[in-house]
mmCIF file with all atom_site columns, C-alpha atoms and ligand atoms in Angstrom:
data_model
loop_
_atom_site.group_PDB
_atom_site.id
_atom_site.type_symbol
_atom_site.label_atom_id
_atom_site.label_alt_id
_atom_site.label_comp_id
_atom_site.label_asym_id
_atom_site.label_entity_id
_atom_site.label_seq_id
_atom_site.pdbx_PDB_ins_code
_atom_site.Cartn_x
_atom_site.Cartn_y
_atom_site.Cartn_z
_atom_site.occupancy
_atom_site.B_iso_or_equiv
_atom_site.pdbx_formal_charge
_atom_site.auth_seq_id
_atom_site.auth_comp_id
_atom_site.auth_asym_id
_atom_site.auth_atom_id
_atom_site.pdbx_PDB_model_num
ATOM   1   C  CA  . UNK A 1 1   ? -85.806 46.580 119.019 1.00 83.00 ? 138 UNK A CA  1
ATOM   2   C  CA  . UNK A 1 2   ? -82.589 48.243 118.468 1.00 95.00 ? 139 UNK A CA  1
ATOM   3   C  CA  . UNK A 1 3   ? -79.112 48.156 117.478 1.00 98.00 ? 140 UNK A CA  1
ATOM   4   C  CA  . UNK A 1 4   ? -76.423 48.685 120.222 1.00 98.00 ? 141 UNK A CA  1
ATOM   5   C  CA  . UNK A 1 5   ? -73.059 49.643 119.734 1.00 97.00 ? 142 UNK A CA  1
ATOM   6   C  CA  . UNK A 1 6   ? -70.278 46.144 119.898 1.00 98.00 ? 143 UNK A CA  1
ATOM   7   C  CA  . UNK A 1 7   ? -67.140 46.752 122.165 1.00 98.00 ? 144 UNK A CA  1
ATOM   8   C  CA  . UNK A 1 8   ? -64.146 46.309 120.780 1.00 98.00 ? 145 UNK A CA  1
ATOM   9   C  CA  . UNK A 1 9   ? -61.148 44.677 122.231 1.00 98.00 ? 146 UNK A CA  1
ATOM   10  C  CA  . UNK A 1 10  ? -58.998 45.409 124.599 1.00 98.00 ? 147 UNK A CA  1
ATOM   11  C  CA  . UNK A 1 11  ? -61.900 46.324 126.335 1.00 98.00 ? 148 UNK A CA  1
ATOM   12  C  CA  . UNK A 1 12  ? -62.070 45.097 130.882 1.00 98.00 ? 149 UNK A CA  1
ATOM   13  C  CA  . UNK A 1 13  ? -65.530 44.636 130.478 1.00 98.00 ? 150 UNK A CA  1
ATOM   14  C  CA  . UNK A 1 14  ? -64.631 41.473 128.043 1.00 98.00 ? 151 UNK A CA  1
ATOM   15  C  CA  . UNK A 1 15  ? -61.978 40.351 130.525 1.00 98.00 ? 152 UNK A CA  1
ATOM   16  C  CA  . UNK A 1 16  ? -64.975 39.966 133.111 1.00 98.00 ? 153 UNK A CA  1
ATOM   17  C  CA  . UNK A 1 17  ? -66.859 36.756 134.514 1.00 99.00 ? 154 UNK A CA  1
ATOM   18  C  CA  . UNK A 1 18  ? -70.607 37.709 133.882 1.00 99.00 ? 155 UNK A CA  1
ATOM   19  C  CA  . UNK A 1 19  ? -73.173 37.488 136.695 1.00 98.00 ? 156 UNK A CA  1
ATOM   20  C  CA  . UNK A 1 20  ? -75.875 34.658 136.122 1.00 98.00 ? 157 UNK A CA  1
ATOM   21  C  CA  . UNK A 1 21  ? -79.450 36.305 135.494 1.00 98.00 ? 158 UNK A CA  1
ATOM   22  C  CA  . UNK A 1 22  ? -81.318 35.493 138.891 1.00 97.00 ? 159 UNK A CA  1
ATOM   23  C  CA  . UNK A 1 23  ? -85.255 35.066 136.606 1.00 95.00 ? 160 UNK A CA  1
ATOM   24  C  CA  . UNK A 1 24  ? -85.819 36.099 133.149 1.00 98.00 ? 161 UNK A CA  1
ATOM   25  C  CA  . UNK A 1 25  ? -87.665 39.165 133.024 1.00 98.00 ? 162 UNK A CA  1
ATOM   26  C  CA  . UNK A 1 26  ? -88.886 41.726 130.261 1.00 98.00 ? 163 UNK A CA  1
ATOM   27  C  CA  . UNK A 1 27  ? -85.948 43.652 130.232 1.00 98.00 ? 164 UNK A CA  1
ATOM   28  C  CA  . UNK A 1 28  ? -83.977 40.769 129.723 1.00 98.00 ? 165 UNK A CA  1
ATOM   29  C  CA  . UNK A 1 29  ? -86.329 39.496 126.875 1.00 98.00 ? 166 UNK A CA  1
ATOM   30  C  CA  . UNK A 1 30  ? -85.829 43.335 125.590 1.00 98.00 ? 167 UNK A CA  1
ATOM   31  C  CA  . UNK A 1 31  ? -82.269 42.986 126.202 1.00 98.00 ? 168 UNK A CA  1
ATOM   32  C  CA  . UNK A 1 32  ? -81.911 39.733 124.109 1.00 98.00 ? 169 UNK A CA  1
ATOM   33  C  CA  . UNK A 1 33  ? -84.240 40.938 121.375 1.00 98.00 ? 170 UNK A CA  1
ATOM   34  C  CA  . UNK A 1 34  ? -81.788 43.972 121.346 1.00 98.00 ? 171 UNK A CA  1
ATOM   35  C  CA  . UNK A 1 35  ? -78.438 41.289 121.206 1.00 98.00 ? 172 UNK A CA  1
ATOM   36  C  CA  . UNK A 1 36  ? -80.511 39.799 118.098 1.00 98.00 ? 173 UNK A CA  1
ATOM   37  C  CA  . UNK A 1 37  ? -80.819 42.832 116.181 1.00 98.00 ? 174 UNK A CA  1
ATOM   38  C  CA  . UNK A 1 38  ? -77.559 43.648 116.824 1.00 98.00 ? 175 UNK A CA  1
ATOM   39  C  CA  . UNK A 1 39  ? -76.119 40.251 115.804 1.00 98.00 ? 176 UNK A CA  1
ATOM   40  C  CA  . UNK A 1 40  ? -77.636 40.440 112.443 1.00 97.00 ? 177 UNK A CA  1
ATOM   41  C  CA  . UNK A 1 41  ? -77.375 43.642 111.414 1.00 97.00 ? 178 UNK A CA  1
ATOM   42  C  CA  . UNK A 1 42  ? -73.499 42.700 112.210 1.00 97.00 ? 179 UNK A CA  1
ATOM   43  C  CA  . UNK A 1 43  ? -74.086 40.408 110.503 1.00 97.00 ? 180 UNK A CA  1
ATOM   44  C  CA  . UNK A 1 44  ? -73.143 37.798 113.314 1.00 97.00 ? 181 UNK A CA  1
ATOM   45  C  CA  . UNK A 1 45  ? -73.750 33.998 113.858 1.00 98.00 ? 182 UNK A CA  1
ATOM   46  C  CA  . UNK A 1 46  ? -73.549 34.902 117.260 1.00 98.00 ? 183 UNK A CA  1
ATOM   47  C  CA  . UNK A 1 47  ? -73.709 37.829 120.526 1.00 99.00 ? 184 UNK A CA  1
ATOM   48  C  CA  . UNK A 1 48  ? -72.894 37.312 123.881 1.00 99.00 ? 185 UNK A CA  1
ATOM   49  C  CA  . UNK A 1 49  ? -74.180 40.234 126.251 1.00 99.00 ? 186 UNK A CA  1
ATOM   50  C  CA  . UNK A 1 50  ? -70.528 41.537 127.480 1.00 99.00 ? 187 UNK A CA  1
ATOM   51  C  CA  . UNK A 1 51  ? -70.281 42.712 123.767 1.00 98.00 ? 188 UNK A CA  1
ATOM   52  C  CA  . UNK A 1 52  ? -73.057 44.952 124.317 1.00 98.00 ? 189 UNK A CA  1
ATOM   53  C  CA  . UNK A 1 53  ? -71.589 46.279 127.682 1.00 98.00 ? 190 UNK A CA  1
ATOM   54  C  CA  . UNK A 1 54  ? -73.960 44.040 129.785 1.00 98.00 ? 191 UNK A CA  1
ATOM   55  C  CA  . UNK A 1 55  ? -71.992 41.330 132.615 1.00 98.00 ? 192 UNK A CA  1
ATOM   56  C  CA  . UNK A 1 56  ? -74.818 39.247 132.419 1.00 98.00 ? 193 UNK A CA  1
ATOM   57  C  CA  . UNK A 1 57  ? -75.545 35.446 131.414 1.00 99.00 ? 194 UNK A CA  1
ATOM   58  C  CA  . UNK A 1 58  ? -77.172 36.312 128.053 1.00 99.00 ? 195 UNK A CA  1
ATOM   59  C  CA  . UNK A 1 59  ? -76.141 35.036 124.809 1.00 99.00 ? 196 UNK A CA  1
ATOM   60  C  CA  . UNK A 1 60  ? -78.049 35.111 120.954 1.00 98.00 ? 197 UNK A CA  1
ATOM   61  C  CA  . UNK A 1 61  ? -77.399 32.782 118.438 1.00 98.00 ? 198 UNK A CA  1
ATOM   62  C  CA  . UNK A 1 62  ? -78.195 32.326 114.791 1.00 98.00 ? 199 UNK A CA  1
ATOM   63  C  CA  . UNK A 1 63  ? -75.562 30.099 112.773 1.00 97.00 ? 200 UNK A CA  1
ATOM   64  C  CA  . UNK A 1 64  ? -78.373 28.723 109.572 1.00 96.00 ? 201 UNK A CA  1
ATOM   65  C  CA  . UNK A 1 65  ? -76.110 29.754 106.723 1.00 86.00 ? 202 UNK A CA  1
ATOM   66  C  CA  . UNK A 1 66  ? -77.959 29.337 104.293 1.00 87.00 ? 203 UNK A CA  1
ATOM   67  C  CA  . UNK A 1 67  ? -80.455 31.877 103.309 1.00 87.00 ? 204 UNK A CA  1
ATOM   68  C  CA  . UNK A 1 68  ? -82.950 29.706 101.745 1.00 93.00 ? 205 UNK A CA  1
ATOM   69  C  CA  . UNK A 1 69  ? -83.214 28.135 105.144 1.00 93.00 ? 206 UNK A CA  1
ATOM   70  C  CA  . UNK A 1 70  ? -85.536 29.945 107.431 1.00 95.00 ? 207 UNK A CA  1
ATOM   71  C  CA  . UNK A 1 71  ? -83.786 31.482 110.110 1.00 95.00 ? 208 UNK A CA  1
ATOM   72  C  CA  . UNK A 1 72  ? -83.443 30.001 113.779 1.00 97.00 ? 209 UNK A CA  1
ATOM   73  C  CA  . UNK A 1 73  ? -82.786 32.624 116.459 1.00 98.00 ? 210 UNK A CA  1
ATOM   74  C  CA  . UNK A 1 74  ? -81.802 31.049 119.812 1.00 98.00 ? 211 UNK A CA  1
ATOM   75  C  CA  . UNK A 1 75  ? -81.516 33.271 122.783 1.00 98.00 ? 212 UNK A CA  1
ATOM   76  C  CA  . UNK A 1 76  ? -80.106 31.525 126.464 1.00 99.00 ? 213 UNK A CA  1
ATOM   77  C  CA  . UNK A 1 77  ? -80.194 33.051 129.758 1.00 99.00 ? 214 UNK A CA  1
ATOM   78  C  CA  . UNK A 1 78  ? -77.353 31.089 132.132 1.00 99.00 ? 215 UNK A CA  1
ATOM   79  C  CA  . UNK A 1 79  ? -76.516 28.712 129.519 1.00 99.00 ? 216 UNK A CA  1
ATOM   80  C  CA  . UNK A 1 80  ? -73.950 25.799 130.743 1.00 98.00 ? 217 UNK A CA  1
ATOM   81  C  CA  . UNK A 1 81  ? -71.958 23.125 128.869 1.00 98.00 ? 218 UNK A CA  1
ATOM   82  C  CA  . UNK A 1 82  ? -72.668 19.846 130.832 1.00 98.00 ? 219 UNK A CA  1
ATOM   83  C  CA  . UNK A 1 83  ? -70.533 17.586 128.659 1.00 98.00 ? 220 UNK A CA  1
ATOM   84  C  CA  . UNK A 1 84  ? -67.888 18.119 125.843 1.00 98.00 ? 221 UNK A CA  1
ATOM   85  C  CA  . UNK A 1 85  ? -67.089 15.489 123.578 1.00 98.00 ? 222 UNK A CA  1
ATOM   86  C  CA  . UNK A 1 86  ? -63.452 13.972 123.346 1.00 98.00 ? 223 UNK A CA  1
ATOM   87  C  CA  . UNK A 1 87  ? -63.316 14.229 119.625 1.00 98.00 ? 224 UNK A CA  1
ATOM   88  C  CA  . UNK A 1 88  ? -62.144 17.705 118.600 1.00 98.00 ? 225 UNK A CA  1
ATOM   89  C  CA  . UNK A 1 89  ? -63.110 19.496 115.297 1.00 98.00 ? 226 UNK A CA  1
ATOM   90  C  CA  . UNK A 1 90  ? -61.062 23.077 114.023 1.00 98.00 ? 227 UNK A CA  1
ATOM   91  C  CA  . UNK A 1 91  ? -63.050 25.877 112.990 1.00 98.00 ? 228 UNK A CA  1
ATOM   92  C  CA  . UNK A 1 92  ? -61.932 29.622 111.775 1.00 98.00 ? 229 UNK A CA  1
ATOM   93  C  CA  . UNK A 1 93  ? -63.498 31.678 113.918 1.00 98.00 ? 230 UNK A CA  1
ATOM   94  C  CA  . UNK A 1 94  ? -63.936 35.139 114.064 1.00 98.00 ? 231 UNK A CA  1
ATOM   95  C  CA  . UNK A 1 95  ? -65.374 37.907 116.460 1.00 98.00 ? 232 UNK A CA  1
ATOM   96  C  CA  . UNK A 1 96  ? -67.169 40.856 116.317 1.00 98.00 ? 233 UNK A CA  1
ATOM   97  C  CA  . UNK A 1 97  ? -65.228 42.579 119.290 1.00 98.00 ? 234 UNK A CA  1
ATOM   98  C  CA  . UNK A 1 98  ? -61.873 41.489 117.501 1.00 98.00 ? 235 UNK A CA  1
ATOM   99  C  CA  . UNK A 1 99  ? -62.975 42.867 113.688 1.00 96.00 ? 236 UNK A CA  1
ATOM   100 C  CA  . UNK A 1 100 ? -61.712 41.069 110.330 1.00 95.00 ? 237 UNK A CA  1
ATOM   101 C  CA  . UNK A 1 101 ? -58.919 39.336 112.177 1.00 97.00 ? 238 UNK A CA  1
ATOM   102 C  CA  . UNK A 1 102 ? -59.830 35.134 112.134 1.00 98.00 ? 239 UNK A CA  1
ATOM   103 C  CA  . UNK A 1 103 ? -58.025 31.738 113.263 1.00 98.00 ? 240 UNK A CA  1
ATOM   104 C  CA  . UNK A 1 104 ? -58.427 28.275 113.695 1.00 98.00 ? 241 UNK A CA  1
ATOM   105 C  CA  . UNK A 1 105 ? -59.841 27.274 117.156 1.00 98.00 ? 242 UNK A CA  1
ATOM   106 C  CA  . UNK A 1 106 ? -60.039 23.495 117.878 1.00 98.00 ? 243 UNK A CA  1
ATOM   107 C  CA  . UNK A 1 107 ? -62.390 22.875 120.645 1.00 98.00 ? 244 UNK A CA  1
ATOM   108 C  CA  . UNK A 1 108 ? -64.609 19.901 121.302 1.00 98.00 ? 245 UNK A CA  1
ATOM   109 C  CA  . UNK A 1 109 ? -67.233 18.944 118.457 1.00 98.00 ? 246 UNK A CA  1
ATOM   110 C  CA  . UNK A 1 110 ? -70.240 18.444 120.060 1.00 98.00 ? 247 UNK A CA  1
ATOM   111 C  CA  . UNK A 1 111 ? -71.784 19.676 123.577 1.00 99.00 ? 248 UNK A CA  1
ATOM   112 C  CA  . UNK A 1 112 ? -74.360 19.311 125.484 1.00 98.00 ? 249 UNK A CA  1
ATOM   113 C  CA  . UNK A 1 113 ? -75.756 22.690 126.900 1.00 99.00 ? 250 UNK A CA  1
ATOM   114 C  CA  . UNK A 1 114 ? -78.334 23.677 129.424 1.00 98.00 ? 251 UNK A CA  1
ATOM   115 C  CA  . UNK A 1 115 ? -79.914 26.655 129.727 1.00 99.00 ? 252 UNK A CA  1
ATOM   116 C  CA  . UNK A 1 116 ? -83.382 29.255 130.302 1.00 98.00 ? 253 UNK A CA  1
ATOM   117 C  CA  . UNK A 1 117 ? -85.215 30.391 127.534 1.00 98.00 ? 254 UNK A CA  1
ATOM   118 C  CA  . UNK A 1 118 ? -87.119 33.292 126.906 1.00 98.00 ? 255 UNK A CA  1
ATOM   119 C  CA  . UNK A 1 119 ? -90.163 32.380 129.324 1.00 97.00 ? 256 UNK A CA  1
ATOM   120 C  CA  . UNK A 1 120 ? -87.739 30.709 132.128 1.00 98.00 ? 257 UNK A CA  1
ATOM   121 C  CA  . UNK A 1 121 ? -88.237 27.538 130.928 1.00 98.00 ? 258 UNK A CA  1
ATOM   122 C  CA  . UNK A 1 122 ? -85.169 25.368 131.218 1.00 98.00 ? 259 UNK A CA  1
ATOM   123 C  CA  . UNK A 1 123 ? -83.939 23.239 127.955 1.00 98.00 ? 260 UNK A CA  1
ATOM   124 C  CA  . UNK A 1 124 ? -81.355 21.013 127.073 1.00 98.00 ? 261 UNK A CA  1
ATOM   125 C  CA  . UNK A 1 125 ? -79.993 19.914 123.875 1.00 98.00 ? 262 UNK A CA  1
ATOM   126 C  CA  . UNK A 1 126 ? -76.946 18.825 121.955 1.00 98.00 ? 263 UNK A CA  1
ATOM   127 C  CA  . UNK A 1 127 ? -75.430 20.654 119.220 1.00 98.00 ? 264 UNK A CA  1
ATOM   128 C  CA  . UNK A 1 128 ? -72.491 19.627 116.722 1.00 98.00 ? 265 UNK A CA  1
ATOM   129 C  CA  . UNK A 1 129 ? -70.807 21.215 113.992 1.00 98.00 ? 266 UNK A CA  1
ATOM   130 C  CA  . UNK A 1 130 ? -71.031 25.022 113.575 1.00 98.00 ? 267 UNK A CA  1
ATOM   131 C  CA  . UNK A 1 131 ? -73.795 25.588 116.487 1.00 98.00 ? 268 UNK A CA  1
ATOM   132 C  CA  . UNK A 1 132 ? -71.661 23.471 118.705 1.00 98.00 ? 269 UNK A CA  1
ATOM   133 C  CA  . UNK A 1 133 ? -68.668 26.267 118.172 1.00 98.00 ? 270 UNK A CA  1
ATOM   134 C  CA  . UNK A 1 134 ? -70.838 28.685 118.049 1.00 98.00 ? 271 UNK A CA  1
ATOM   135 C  CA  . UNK A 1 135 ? -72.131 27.732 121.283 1.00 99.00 ? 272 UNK A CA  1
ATOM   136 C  CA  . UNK A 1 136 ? -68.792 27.406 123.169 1.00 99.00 ? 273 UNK A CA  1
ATOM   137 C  CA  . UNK A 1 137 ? -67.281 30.881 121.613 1.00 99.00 ? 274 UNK A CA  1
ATOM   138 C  CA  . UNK A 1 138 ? -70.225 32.958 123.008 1.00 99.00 ? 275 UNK A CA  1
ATOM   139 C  CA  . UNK A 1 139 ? -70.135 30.655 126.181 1.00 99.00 ? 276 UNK A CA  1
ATOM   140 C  CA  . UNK A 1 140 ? -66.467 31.453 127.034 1.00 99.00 ? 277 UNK A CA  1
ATOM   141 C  CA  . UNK A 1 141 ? -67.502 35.771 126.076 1.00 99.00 ? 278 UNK A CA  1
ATOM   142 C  CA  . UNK A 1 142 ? -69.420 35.598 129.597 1.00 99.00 ? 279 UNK A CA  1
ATOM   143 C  CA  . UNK A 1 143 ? -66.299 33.894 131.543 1.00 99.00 ? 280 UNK A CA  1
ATOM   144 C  CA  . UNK A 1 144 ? -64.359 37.114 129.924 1.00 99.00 ? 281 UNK A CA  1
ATOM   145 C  CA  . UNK A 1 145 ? -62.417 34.790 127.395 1.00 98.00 ? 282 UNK A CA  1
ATOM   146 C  CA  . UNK A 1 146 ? -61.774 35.503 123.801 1.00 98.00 ? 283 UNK A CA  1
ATOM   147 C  CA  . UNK A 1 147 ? -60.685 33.174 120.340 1.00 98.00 ? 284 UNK A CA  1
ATOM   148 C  CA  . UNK A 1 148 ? -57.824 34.492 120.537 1.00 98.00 ? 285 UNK A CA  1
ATOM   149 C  CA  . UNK A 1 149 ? -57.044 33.252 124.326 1.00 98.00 ? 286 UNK A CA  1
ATOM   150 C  CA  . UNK A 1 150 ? -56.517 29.504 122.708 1.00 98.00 ? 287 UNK A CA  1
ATOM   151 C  CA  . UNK A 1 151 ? -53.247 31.403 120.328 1.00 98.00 ? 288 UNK A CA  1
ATOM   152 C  CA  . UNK A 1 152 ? -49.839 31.656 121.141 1.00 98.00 ? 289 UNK A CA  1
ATOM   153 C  CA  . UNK A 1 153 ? -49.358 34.738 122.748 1.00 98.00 ? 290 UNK A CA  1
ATOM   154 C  CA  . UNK A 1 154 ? -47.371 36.104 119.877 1.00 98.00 ? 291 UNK A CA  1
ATOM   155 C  CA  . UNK A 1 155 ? -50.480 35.787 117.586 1.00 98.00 ? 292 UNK A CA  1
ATOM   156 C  CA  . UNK A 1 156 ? -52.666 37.134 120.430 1.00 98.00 ? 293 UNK A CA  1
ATOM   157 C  CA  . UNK A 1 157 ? -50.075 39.663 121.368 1.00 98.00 ? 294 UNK A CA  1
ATOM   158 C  CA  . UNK A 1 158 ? -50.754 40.517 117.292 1.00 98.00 ? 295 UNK A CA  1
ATOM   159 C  CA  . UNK A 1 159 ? -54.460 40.121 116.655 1.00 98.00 ? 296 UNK A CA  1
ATOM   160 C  CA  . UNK A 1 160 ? -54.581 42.634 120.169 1.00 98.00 ? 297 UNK A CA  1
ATOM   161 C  CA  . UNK A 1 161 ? -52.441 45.107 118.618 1.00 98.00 ? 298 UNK A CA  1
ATOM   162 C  CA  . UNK A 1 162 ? -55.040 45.268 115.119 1.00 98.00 ? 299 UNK A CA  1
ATOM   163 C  CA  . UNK A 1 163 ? -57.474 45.302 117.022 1.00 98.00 ? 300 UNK A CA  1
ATOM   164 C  CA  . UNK A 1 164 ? -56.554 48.220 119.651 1.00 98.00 ? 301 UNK A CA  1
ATOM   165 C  CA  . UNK A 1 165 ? -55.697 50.131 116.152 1.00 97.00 ? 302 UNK A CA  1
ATOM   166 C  CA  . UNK A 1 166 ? -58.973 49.324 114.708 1.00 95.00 ? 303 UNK A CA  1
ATOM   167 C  CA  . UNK A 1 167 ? -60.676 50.521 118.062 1.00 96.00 ? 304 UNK A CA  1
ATOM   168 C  CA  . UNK A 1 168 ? -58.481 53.900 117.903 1.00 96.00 ? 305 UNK A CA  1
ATOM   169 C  CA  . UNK A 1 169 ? -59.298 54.534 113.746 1.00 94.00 ? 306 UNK A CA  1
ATOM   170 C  CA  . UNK A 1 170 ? -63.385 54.121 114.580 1.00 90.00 ? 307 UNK A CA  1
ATOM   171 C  CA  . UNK A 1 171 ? -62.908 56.192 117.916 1.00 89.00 ? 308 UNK A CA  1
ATOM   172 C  CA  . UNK A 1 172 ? -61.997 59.317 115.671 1.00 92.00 ? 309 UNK A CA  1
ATOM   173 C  CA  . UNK A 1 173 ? -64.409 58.447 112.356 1.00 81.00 ? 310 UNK A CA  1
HETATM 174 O  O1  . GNR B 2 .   ? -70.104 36.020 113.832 1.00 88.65 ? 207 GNR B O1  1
HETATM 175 C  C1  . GNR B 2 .   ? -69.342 35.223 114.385 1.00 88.65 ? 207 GNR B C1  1
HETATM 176 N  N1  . GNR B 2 .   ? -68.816 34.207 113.663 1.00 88.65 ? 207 GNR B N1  1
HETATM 177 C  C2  . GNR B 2 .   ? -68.147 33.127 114.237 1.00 88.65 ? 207 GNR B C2  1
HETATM 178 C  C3  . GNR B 2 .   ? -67.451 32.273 113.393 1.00 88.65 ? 207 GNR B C3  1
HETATM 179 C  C4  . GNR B 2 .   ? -66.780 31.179 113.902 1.00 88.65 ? 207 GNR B C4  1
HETATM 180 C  C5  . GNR B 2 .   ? -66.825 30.928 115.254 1.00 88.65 ? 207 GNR B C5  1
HETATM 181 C  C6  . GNR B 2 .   ? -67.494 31.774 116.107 1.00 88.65 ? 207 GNR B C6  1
HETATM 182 C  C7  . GNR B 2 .   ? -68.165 32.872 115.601 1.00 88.65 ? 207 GNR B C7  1
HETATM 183 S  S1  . GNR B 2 .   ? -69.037 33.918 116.673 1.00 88.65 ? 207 GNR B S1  1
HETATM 184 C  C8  . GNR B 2 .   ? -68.965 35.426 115.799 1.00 88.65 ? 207 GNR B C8  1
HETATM 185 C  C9  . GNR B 2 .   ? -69.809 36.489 116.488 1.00 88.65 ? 207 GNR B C9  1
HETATM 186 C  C10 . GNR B 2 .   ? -69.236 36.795 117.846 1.00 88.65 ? 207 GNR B C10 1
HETATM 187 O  O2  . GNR B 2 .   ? -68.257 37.460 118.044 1.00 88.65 ? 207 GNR B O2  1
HETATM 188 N  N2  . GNR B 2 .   ? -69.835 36.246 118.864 1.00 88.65 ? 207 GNR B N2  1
HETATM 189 O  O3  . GNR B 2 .   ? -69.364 36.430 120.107 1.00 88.65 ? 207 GNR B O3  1
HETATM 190 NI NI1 . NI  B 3 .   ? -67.212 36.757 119.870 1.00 88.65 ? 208 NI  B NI1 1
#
């Protein structure tokens, strides 16, 4: 297990659609056990593989908050959303390619996702509330789209800007 460096944005390799993963394997496993560590030692709720430099299907989840709960790491290979509710709910989001810079999102509240698990194994559940954003934020990460895509483009224009200067200040530390 280790900890891999998180691209920051602008970056083209977030801009990208990600390949889907054609079997899981044990470099993928590795790969995702990798995105984990790297999530939490963030900390993260959340890691989709582009962040790590990797255009594949992968994403990591973890969004238990509270730490008396046990935790519930969720890794899916080519996950899909196969239905979106019509009722909305707003969430401030955040990313870890886009440091301390947040804002509220509304997307649909719950989905219903599809996806491979660690042993290939194909799964489907519905999630609501924070998983359900969760969910959809790392989902959009492997069709190259970013929170701040659903701003106006003067707030993205700004977030981009902080961000790029953020990226330039950690280049030279
Ligand atoms: O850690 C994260 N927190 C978060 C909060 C609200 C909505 C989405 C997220 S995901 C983010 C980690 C990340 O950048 N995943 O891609
Ligand atoms: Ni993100």
């Amino acid at each position: 297990m280790s900890i891999k460096p998180i691209l920051i944005h602008p970056d083209p390799r977030l801009k990208k659609v990600c390949d889907a993963v054609p079997d899981v394997s044990d470099e993928l496993r590795k790969l995702a056990d990798d995105m984990l560590d790297t999530m939490y030692d963030a900390p993260g709720i959340g890691l989709a593989a582009p962040q790590v430099g990797v255009l594949q299907r992968v994403i990591v989840m973890d969004c238990v908050k509270d730490d008396a709960e046990p935790p519930r790491p969720m890794v899916m290979f080519n996950p899909e959303v196969l239905l979106s509710s019509d009722d909305t709910s707003v969430y401030e989001e955040g990313c870890l390619s886009i440091p301390e810079q947040y804002a509220e999102v509304t997307r649909p509240a719950e989905v219903r996702v599809k996806w491979l698990d660690r042993d290939g194994n194909e799964k489907e559940q519905d999630f609501e509330g924070l998983w359900a954003t969760c969910v959809q934020h790392e989902i959009d990460h492997l069709n190259g789209k970013l929170f701040i895509d659903y701003l106006s483009p003067m707030k993205r224009q700004m977030m981009t800007r902080k961000s790029a200067k953020m990226k330039r200040e950690q280049a030279r530390a």
